[in-house]
XYZ file of C-alpha atoms in Angstrom:
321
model
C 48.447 145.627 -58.197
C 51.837 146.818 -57.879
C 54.276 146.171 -60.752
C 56.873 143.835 -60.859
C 60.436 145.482 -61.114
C 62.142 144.752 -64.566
C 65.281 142.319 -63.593
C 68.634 144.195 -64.545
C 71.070 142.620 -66.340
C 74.616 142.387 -65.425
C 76.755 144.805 -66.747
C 80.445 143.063 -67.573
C 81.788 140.472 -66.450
C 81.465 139.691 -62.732
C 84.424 139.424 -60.287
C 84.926 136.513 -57.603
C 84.098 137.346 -53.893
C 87.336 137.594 -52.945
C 87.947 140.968 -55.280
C 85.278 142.437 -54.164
C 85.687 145.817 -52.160
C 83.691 147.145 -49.415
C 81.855 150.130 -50.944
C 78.996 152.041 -49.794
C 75.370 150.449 -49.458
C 73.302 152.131 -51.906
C 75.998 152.175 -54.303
C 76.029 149.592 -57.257
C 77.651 146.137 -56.215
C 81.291 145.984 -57.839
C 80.675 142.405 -58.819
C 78.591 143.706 -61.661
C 75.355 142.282 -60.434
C 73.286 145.743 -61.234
C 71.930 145.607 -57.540
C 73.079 148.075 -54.862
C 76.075 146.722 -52.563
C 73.377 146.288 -49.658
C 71.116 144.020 -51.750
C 74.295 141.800 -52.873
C 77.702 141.029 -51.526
C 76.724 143.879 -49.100
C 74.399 141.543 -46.905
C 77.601 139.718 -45.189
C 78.957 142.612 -44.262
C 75.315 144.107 -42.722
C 75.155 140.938 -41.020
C 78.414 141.548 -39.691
C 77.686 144.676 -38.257
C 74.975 143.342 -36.523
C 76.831 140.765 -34.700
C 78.050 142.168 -31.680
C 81.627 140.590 -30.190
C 81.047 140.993 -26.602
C 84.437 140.301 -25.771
C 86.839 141.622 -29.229
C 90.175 141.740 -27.429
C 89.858 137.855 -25.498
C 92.887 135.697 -26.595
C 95.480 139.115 -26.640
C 98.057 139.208 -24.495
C 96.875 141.765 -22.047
C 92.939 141.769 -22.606
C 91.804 143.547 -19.343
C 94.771 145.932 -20.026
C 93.220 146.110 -23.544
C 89.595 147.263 -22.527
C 91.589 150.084 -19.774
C 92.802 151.863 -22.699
C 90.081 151.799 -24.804
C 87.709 152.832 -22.223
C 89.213 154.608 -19.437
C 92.756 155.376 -19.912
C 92.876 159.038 -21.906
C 96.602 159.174 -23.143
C 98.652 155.650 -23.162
C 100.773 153.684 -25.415
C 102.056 150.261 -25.934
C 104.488 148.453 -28.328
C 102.569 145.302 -30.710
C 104.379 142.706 -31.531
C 103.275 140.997 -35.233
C 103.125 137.391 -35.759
C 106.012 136.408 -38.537
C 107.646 139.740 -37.068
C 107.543 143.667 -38.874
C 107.737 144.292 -42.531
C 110.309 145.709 -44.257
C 110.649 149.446 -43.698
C 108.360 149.386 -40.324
C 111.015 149.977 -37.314
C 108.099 149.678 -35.211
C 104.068 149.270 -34.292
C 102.749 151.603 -31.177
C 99.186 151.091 -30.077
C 97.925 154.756 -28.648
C 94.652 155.117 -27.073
C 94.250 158.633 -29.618
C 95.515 159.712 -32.793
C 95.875 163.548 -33.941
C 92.480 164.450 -36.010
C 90.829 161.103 -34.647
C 92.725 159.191 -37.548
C 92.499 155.225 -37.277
C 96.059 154.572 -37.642
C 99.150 156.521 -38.923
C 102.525 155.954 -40.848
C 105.088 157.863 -39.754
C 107.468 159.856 -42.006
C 110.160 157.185 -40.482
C 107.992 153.797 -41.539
C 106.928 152.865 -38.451
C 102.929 152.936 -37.134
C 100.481 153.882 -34.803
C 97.144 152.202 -34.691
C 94.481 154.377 -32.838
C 92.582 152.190 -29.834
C 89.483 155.164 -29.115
C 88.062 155.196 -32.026
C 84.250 154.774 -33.703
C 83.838 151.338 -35.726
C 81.957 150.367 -38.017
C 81.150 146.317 -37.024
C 80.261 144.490 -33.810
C 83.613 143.651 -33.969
C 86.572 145.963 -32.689
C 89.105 143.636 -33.150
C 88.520 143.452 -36.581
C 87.805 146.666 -37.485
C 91.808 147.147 -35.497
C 93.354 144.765 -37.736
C 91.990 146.457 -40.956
C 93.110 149.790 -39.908
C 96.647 148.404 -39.281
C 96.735 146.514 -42.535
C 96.445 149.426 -44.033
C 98.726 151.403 -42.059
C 101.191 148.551 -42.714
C 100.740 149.318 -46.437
C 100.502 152.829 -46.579
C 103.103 155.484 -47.781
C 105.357 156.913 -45.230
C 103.744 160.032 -43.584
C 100.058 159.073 -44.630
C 97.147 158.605 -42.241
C 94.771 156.477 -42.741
C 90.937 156.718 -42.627
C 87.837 155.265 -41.398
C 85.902 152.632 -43.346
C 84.011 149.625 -42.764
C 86.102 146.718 -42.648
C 85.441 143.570 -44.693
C 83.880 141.198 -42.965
C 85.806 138.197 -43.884
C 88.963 140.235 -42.634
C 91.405 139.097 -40.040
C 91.455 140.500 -36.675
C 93.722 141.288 -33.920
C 94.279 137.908 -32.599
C 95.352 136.884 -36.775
C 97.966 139.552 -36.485
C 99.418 140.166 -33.131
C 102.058 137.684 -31.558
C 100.275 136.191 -27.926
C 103.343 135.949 -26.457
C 104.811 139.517 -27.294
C 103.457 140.884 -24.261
C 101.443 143.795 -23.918
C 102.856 146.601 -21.762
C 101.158 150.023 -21.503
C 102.636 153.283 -20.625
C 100.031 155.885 -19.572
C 101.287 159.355 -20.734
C 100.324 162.818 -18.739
C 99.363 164.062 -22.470
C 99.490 163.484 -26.156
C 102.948 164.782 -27.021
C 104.292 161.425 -28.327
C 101.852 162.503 -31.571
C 104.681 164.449 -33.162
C 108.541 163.544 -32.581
C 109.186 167.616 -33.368
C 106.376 169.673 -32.424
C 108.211 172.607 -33.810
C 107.540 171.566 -37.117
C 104.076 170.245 -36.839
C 101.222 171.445 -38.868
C 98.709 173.865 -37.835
C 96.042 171.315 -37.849
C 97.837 169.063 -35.509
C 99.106 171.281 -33.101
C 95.444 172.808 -32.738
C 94.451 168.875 -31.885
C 97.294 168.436 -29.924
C 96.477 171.172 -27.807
C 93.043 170.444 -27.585
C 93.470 166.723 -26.074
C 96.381 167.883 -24.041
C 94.033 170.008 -22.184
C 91.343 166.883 -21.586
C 93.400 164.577 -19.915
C 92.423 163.478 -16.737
C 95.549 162.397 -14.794
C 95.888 158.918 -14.769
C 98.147 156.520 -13.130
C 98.493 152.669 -13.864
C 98.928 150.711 -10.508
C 102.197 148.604 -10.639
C 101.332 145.934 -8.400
C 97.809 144.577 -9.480
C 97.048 143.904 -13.381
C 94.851 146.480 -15.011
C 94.125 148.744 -12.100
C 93.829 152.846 -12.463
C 93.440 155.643 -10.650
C 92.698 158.511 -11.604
C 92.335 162.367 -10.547
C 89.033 164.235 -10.636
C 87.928 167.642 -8.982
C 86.019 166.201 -6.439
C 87.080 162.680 -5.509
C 89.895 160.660 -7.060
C 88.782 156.953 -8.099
C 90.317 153.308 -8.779
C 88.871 151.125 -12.096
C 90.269 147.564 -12.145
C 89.566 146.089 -15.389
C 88.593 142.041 -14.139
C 88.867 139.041 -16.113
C 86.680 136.594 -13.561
C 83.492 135.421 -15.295
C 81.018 138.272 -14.451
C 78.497 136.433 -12.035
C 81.453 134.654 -9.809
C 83.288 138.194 -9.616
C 80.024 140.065 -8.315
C 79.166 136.811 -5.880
C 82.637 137.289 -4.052
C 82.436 141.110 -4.288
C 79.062 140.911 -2.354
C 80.769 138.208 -0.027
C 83.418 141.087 0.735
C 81.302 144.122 1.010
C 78.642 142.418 3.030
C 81.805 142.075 5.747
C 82.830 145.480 5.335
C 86.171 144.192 3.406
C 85.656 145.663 0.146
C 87.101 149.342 0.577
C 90.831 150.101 -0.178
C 91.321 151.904 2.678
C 89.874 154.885 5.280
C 87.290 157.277 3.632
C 87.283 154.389 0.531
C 84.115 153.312 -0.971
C 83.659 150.490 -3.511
C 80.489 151.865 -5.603
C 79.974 149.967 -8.088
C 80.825 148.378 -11.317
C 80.385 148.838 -14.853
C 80.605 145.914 -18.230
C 83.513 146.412 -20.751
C 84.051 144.761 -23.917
C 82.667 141.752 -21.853
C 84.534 142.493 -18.623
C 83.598 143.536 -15.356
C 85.359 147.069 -14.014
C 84.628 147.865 -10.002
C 85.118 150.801 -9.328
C 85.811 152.670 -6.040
C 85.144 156.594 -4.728
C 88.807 157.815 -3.194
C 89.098 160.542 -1.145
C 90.542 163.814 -3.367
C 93.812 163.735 -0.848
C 94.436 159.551 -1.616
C 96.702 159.278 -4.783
C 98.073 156.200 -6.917
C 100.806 155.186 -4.447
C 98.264 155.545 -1.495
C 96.550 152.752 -3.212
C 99.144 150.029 -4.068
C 99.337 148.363 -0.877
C 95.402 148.108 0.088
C 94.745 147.363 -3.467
C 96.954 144.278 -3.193
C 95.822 143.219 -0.091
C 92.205 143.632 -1.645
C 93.350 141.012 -4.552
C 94.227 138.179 -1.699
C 90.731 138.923 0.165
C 88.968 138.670 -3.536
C 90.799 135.895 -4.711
C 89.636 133.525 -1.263
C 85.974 135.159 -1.989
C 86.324 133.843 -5.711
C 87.116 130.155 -4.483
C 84.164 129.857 -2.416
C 81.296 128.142 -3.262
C 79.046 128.592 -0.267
C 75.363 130.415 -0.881
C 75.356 134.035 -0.329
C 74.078 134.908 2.952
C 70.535 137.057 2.977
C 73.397 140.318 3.799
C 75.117 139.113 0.782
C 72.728 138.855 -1.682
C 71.516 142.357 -0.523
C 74.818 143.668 -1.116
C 74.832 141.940 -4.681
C 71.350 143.706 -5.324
C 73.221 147.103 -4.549
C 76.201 146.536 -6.850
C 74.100 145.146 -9.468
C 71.462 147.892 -9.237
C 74.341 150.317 -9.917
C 75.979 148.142 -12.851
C 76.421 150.394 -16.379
C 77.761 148.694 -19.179
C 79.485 150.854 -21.741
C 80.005 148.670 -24.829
């Protein structure tokens, strides 16, 4: 028979929850216990990782643009407003889809911050893993990046911190050079990164008038992504409706192929000839939102040719997070 394990006393005098820091798992719990973090106050936070947000950025301002820039988008920025408005000694908070190095947020030499969008978290829950990484960007010293870590999971998340009605307005970039205001002066390490990303965009263009639609430029065939906020089942129902009567393309030599999940979201996506560009696209793509929004409103039963199409689309559905 296996021996019991001896119970260890507590060493000190324990702390409340609320002090307690996020440290690694098999590391002794801070409150003192004499168990490892992942046998104590560490079990919230596993739990926490486990549970998956399906959709982290609903309730922002901008959510489908939200989702574009964390998944598609390769070089963008936009302006964040903060509830209560900025802190003393922050002129400013820029969300970018990349930092320099991969860091999770940044404080500029002049005070103000950039929160990184494309990067790994540690939770089931970007938005709050975003809101710790500003936090701490809010509170960090001027010209400091901050790093990865796993967020507590009683911590606030985007939706705590960001004002709903400041707007969210991305500007897609043709590379990374808003990294460093003087890129004469920039370190080694940076300009090596800078270089490096500069040379993996793919040239993207955000369409001006549909929400959350971009094309973008790739040797072979150009293609559109429009991020979608209709419930997932309704949205593929009236895409079938439209491709079943030959209305879903943008265009001549246009192809809708498919669609992939997003943060929750559904993103169709269509093939575009290598000769079609952004502003090739603006005026079928807008005409395509009137034909899709009379497909969304009906409630008839797809016909046998519909639900066929819906079988291809579906059959060719990815979901990436």
């Amino acid at each position: 028979m296996a021996k019991k394990r001896p119970q260890t006393k507590a060493q000190g005098p324990q702390v409340t929850d609320g002090e307690i820091p996020v440290v690694g798992a098999r590391e002794p719990c801070p409150c003192r216990s004499g168990r490892r973090y992942k046998a104590c106050h560490g079990r919230a936070a596993a739990q926490a990782v486990t549970e998956l947000v399906h959709r982290p950025f609903e309730g922002l301002a901008g959510e489908c643009d939200w989702v574009a820039l964390r998944e598609l988008v390769p070089a963008a920025t936009a302006g964040l407003t903060l509830k209560g408005g900025l802190p003393d000694g922050v002129p400013s908070v820029t969300l970018a889809t990349v930092l320099p190095m991969a860091w999770p947020a940044l404080r500029r030499d002049d005070g103000s911050v950039l929160l990184g969008l494309q990067n790994d978290t540690s939770s089931g829950d970007v938005s709050r893993d975003l809101a710790d990484n500003l936090l701490r960007a809010l509170q960090a010293e001027p010209g400091t990046a901050v790093q990865g870590r796993r967020a507590p999971a009683d911590g606030p998340r985007l939706q705590d911190l960001l004002d709903p009605e400041g707007g969210f307005e991305p500007v897609v970039r043709p590379g990374f050079d808003f990294w460093v205001p003087d890129t004469e002066n920039a370190t080694a390490d940076v300009t090596a990164s800078l270089e490096r990303a500069n040379e993996a965009v793919i040239p993207t263009v955000k369409l001006t008038g549909v929400d959350a639609a971009y094309w973008c430029e790739t040797p072979e065939k150009n293609h559109l992504r429009w991020v979608m906020p209709h419930p997932e089942e309704r949205l593929l129902d009236a895409l079938a409706r439209l491709h079943a009567a030959g209305a879903s393309s943008l265009g001549e030599g246009t192809r809708l192929v498919g669609s992939f999940r997003a943060h929750g979201l559904t993103v169709p996506v269509w093939d575009l000839p290598s000769e079609v560009r952004a502003e090739d696209v603006e005026k079928p793509a807008a005409a395509f939102a009137e034909r899709l929004a009379t497909a969304l409103a009906t409630d008839a039963p797809l016909t046998p040719d519909e639900r066929r199409a819906r079988g291809g689309l579906t059959n060719r559905q990815v979901t990436l997070s």
